[in-house]
Short mmCIF file of C-alpha atoms in Angstrom, two decimals:
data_model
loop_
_atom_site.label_atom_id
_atom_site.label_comp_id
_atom_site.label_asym_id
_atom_site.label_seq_id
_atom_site.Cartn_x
_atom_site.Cartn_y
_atom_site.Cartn_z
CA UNK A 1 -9.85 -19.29 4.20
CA UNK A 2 -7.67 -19.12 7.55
CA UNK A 3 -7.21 -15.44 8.41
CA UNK A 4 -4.59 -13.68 6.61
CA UNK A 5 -2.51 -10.84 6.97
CA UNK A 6 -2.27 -7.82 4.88
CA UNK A 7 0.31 -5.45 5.31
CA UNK A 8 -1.23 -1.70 4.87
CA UNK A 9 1.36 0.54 3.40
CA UNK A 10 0.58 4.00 2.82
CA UNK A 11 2.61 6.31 0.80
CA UNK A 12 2.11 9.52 2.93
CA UNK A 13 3.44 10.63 6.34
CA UNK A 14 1.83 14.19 6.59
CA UNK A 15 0.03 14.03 9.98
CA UNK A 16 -3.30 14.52 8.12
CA UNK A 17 -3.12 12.44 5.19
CA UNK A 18 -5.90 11.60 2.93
CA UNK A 19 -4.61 8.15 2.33
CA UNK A 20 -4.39 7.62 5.75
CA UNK A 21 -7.35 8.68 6.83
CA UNK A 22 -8.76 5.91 3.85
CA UNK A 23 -6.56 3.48 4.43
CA UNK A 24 -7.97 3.81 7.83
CA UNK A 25 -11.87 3.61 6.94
CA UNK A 26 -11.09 1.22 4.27
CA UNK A 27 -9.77 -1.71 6.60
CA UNK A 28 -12.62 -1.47 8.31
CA UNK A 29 -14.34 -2.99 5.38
CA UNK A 30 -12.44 -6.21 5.53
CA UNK A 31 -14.00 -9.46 5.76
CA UNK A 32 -12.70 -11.48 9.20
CA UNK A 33 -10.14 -13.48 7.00
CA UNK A 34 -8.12 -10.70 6.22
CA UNK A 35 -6.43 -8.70 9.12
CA UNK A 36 -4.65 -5.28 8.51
CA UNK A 37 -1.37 -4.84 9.75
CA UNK A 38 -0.45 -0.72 8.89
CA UNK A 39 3.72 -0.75 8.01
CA UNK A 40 5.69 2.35 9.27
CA UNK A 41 7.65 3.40 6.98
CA UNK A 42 8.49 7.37 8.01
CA UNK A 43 11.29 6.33 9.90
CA UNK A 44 13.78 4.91 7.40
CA UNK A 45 16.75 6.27 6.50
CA UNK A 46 17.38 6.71 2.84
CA UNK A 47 18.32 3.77 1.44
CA UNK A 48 22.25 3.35 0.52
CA UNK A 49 23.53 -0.18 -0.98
CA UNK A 50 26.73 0.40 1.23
CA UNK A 51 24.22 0.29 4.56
CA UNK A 52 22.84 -3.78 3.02
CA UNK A 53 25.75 -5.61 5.26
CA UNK A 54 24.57 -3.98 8.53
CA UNK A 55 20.81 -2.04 8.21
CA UNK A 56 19.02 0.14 10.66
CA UNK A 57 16.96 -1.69 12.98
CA UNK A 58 13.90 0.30 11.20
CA UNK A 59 14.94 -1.87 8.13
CA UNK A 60 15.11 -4.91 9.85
CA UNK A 61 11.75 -4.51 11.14
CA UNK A 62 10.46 -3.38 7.98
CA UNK A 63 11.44 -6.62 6.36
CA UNK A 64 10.51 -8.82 9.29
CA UNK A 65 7.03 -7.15 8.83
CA UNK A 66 6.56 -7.24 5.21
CA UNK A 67 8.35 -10.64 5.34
CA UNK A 68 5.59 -11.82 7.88
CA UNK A 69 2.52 -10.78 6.12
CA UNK A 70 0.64 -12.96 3.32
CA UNK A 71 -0.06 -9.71 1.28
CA UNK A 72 0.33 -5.99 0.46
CA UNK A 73 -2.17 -3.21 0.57
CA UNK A 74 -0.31 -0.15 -1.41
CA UNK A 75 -2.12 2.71 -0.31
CA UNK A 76 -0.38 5.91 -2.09
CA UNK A 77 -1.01 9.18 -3.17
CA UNK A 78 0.69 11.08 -6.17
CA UNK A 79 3.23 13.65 -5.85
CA UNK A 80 4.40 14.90 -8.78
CA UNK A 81 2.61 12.44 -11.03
CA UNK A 82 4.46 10.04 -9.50
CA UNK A 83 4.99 7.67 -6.11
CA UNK A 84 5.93 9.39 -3.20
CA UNK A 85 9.72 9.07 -2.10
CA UNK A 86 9.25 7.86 1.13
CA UNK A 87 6.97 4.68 -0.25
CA UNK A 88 10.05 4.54 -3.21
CA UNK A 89 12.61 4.47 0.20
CA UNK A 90 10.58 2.01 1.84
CA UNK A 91 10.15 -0.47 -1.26
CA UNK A 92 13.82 -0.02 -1.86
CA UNK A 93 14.83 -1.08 1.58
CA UNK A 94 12.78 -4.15 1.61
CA UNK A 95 13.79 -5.32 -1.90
CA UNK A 96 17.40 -4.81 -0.66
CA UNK A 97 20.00 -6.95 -0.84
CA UNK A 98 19.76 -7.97 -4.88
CA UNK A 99 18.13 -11.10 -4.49
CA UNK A 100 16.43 -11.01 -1.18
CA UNK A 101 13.68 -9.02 -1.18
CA UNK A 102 11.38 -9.58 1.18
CA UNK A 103 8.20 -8.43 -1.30
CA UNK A 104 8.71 -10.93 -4.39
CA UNK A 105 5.79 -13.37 -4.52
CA UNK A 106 3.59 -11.53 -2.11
CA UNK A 107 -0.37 -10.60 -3.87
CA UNK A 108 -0.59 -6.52 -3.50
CA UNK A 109 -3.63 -4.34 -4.12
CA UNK A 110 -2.73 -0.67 -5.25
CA UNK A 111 -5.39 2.58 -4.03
CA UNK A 112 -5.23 6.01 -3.06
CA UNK A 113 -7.18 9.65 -3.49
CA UNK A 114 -5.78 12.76 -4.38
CA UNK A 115 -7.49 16.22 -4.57
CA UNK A 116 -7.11 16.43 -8.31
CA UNK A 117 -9.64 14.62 -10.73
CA UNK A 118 -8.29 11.45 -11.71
CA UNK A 119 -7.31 10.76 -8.35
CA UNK A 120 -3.36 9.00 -8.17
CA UNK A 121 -4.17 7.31 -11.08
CA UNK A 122 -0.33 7.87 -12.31
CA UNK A 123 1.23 7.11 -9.37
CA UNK A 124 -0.95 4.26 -9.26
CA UNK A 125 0.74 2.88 -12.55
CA UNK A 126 4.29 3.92 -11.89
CA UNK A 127 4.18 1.87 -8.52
CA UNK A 128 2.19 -1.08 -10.76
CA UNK A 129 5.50 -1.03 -12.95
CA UNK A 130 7.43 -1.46 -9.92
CA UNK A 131 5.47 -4.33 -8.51
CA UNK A 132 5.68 -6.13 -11.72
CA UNK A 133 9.50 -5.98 -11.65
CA UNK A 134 9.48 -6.94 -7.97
CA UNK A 135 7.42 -10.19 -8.47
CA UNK A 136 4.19 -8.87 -6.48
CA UNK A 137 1.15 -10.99 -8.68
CA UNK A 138 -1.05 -7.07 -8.07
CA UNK A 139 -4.54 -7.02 -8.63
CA UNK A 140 -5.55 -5.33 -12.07
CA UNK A 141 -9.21 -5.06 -11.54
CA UNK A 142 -11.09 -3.75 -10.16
CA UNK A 143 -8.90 -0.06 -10.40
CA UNK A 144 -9.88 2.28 -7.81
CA UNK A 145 -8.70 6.36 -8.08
CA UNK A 146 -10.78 8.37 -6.29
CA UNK A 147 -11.15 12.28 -5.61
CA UNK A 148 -10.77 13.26 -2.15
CA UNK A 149 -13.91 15.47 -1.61
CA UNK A 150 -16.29 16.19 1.27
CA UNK A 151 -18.28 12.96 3.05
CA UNK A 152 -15.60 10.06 1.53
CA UNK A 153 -14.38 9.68 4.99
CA UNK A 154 -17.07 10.21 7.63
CA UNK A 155 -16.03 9.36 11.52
CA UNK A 156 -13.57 7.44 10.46
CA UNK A 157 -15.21 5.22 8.00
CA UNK A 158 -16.00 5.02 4.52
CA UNK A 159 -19.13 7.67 3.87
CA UNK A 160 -22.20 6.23 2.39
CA UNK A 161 -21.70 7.68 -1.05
CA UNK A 162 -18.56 5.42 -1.73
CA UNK A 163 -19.07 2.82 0.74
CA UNK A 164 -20.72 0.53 -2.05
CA UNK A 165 -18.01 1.17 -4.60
CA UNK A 166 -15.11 0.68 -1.97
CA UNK A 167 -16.93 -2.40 -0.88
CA UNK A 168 -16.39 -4.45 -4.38
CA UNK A 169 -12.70 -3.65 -4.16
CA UNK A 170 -12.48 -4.85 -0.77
CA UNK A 171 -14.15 -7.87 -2.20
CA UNK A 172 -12.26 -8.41 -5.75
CA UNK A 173 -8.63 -7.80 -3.15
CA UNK A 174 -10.17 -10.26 -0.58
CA UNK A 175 -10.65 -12.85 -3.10
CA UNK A 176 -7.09 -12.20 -5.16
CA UNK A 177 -5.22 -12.31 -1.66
CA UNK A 178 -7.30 -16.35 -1.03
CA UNK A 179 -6.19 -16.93 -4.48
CA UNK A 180 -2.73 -15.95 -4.23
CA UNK A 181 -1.41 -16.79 -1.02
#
């Protein structure tokens, strides 16, 4: 497989966020065809139908980059038992105008840790129901919601408890994204 890129989007823009920090160690568990590209997406404006004639240049690049990549890598955490609003924003901009969106067709792999017990398994679903609309084919197993505890994330990669377990999703996304693209 010729090396492909996956567009990393993570869900949270607090300067010390979780999902970050894994998205972070996580990448570094790809195999050399797939190549992370991390999307910034806490620079959008809120999205507004009346801005789709004439965006922000932060949209333009958004779509350019998300337009440019072979696959997603939804990395999100749960606020509210939901998606955050800034990853909502950021999917709304790209799918924007009706009929172009940038995201339709592309294979997309859904993570993230919270601090509670069952991890962002809800917002997990939620943004699944939004792929599925959006035409992303998303990767339905292996499901990964993990608790944010001590030793997941150890200078900067994936700690040794976990690394095993966040290894086979690497592997099951790798092989969806070769399949799908």
């Amino acid at each position: 497989m010729s090396q492909k890129t996956v567009a990393v989007v993570v869900g949270s823009i607090r300067k010390e966020s979780f999902n970050r920090q894994f998205a972070e160690a996580l990448v570094k568990q790809f195999p050399a065809e797939l190549k992370a590209q991390f999307i910034r997406i806490d620079d959008l404006p809120l999205y507004n139908q009346d801005d789709d004639g004439n965006p922000a240049p932060q949209v333009t690049r958004l779509r350019g980059e998300i337009k440019a990549a072979d696959a997603v890598l939804f990395v999100t955490a749960e606020y509210n038992r939901s998606i955050p609003g800034v990853l909502k924003n950021a999917i709304d901009h790209a799918s924007r105008p009706w009929g172009q969106s940038v995201w339709a067709g592309k294979p997309a792999g859904v993570v993230g840790v919270s601090v509670g017990a069952i991890g962002t398994s809800l917002a997990q679903q939620h943004l699944r129901n939004v792929l599925a609309y959006l035409d992303m084919p998303t990767l339905g197993q292996p499901e990964m919601f993990l608790q944010w505890k001590e030793g997941l994330v150890q200078d900067g990669a994936i700690g040794p408890d976990s690394k095993e377990f966040v290894q086979k999703y690497v592997d099951a996304f790798a092989a969806w994204v070769k399949k799908q693209a």
